[in-house]
Short mmCIF file of C-alpha atoms in Angstrom, two decimals:
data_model
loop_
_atom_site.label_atom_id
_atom_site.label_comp_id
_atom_site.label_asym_id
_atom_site.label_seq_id
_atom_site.Cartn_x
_atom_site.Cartn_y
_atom_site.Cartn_z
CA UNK C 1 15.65 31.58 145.40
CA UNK C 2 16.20 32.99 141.56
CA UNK C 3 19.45 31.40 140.01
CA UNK C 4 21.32 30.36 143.72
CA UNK C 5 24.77 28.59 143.42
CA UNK C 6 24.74 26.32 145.92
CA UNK C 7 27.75 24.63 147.32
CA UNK C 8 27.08 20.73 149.31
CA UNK C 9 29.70 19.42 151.19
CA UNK C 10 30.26 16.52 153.42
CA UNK C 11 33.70 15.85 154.92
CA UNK C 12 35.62 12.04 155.73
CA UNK C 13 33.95 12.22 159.19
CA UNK C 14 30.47 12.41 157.71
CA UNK C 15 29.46 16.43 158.66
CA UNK C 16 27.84 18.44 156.05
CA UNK C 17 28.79 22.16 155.55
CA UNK C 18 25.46 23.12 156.17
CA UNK C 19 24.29 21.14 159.22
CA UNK C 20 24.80 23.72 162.01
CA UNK C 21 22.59 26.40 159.93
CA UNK C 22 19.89 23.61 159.93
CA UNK C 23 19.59 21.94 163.04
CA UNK C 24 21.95 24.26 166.17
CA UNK C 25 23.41 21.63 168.94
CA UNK C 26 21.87 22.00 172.16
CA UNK C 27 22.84 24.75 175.01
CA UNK C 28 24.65 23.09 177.59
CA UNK C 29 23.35 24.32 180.91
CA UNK C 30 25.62 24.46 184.31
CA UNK C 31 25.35 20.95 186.70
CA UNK C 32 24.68 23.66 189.25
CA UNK C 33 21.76 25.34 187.66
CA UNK C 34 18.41 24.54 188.40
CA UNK C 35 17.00 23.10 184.91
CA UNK C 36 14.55 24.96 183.46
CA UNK C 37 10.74 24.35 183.86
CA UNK C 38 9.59 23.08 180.26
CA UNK C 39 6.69 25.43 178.34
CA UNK C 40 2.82 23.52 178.74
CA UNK C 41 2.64 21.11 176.08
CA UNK C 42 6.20 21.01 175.54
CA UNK C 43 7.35 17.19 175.35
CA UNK C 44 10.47 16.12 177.61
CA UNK C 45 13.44 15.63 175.38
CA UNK C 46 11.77 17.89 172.56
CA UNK C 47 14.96 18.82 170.00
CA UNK C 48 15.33 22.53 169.48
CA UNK C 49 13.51 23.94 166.43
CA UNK C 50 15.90 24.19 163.56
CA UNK C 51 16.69 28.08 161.88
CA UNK C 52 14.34 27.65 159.31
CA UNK C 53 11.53 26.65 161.31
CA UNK C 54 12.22 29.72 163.94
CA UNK C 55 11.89 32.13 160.54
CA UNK C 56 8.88 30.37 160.11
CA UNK C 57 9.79 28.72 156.60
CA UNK C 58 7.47 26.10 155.71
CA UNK C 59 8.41 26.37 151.70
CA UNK C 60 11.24 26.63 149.68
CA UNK C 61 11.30 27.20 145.88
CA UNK C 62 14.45 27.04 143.59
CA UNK C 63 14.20 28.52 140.37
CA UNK C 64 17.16 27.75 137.80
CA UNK C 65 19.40 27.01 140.30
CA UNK C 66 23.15 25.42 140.25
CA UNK C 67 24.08 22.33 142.90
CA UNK C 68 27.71 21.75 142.84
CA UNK C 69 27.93 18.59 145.48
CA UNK C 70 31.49 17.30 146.98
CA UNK C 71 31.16 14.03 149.28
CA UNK C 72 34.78 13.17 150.98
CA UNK C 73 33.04 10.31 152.31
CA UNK C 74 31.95 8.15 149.76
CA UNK C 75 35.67 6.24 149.34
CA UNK C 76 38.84 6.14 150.71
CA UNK C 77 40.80 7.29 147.50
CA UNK C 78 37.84 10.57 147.96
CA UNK C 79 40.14 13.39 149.39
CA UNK C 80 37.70 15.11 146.99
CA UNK C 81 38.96 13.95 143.99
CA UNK C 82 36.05 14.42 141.37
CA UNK C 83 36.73 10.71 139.53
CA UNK C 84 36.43 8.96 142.97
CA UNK C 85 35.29 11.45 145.55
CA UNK C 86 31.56 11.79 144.94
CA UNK C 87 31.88 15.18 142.95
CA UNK C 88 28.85 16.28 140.47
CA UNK C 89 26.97 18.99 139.65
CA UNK C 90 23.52 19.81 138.62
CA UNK C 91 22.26 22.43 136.70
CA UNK C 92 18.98 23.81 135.50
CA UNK C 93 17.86 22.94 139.01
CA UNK C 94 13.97 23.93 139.55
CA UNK C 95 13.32 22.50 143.17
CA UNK C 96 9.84 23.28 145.53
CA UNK C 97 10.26 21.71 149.27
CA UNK C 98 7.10 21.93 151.40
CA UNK C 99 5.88 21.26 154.88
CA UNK C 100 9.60 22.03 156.08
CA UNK C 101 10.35 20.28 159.01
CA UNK C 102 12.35 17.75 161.15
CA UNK C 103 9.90 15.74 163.05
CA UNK C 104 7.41 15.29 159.58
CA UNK C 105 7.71 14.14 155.97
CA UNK C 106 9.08 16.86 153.32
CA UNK C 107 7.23 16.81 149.95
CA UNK C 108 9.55 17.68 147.48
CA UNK C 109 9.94 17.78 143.79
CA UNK C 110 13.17 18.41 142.02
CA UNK C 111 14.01 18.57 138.46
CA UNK C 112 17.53 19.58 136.71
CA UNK C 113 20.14 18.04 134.11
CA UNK C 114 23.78 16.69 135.47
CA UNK C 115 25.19 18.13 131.81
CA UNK C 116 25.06 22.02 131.22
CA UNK C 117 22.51 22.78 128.64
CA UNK C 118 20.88 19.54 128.30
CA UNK C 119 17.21 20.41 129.20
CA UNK C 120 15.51 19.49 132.93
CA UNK C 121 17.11 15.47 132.62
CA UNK C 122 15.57 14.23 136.04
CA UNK C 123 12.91 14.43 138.24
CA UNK C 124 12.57 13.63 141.87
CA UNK C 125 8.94 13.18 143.55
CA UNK C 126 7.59 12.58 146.34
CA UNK C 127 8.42 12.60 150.60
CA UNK C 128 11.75 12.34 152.68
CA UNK C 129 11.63 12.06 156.56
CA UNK C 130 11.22 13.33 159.11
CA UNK C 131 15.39 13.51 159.18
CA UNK C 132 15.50 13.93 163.09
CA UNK C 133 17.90 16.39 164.48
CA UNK C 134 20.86 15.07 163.43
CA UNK C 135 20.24 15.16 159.41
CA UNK C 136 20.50 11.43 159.38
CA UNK C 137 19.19 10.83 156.23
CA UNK C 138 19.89 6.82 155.76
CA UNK C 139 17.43 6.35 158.46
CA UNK C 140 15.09 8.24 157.33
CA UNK C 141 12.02 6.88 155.24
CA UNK C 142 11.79 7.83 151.86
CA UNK C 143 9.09 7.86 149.14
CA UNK C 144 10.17 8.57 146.27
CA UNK C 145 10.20 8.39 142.12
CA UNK C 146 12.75 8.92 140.15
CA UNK C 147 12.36 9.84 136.40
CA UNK C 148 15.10 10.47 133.80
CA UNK C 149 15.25 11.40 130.56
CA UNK C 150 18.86 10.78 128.20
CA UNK C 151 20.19 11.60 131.85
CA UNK C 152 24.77 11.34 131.13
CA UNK C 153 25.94 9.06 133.45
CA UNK C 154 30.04 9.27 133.49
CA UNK C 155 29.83 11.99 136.64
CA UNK C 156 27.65 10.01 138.72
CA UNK C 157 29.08 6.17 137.95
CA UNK C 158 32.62 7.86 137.86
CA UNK C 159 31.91 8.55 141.62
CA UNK C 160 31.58 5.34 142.80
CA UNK C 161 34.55 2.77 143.12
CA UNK C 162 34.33 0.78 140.26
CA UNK C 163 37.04 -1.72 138.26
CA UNK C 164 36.39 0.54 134.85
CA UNK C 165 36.58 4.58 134.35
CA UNK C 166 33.12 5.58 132.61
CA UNK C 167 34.11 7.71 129.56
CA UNK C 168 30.26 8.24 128.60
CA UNK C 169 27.08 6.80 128.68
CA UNK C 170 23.10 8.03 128.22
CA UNK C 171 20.76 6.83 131.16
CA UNK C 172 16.68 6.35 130.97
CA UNK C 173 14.99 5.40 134.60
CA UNK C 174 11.80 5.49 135.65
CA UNK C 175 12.29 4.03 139.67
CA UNK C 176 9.98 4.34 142.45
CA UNK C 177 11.13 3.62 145.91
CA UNK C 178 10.02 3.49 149.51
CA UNK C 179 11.31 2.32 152.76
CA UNK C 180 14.64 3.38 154.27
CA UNK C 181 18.35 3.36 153.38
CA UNK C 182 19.60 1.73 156.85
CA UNK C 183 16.88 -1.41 156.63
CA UNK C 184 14.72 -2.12 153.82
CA UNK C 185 14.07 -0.63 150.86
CA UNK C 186 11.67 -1.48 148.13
CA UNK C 187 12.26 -0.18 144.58
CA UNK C 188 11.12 -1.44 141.46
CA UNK C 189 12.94 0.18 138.27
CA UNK C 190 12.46 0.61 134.10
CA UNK C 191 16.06 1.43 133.11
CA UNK C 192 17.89 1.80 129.63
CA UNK C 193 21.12 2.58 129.43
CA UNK C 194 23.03 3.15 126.37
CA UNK C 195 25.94 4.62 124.46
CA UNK C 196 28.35 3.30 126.98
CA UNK C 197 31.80 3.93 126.69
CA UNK C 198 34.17 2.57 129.36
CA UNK C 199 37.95 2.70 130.08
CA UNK C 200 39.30 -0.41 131.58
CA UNK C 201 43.28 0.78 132.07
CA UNK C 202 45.58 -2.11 131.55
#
């Protein structure tokens, strides 16, 4: 993909916008049918193969891209509001995906800025998954590093729900991190923050 606009969005009951291109719910078949015999090798139980494996997509590549990323979920003052309601957006964004799939690890490696004309900020490394069917990514395990570079920070901190409004801030990280959102999770981080500016109301 050359320059996509891509728009992320996950509403209060947890659903992203793009979940039923990725993974299609299952056919329901009639109590009254007779079931139908499974393919040799086919596992009982086996999920059905997601859109992008059917095309036969094993690799994705991003070049220059824009994320724009909405997340209703991530407080109850959210109602998409972009100081509380997980709202950022990434620019710049050069992204390569391999070994697409469900039931395996995705290598990935994504780099972008959250500030328009800043230069590639971050960089992601490393594997996510397998997801499972259902996309539920704080179970699945992650190995990952995280680099940034001067990276702003008022979007991303501004998202979550703190005591203070962040007016403006410069972030340095260097993280590395494995394990899995829903047990444990081992990180180990170099940050530097700086310049930071906040706005503590009354």
């Amino acid at each position: 993909f050359k320059s996509p606009v891509v728009r992320i969005r996950r509403d209060e009951q947890g659903t992203f916008n793009f979940q039923d291109m990725i993974a299609p719910p299952r056919e329901t078949v009639p109590a009254r049918e007779p079931a139908k015999p499974r393919e040799p090798g086919q596992p009982a139980g086996e999920q059905p193969p997601s859109v992008l494996a059917v095309l036969g997509v094993d690799k994705l590549s991003i070049k220059d891209g824009e994320l724009l990323y909405e997340d209703r979920q991530v407080s109850p003052q959210g109602k998409g509001d972009a100081a509380r309601g997980g709202t950022f957006q990434v620019s710049g964004l050069d992204a390569s995906i391999e070994d697409l799939s469900l039931s395996t690890p995705v290598s990935i490696d994504i780099r972008g800025s959250l500030s328009e004309g800043s230069g590639r900020g971050f960089r992601v490394t490393g594997t996510v998954g397998p997801v499972g069917p259902k996309l539920d990514l704080a179970r699945a395990p992650v190995n990952l590093r995280i680099r940034a570079d001067s990276l702003p920070v008022a979007g991303p901190l501004g998202a979550l729900d703190l005591p203070v409004k962040v007016l403006s801030g410069t972030l340095k990280a260097d993280i590395s991190a494995a394990g899995s959102l829903d047990k444990n999770l081992d990180a180990s981080w170099d940050l530097d923050l700086g310049g930071l500016v906040l706005d503590a109301g009354d």
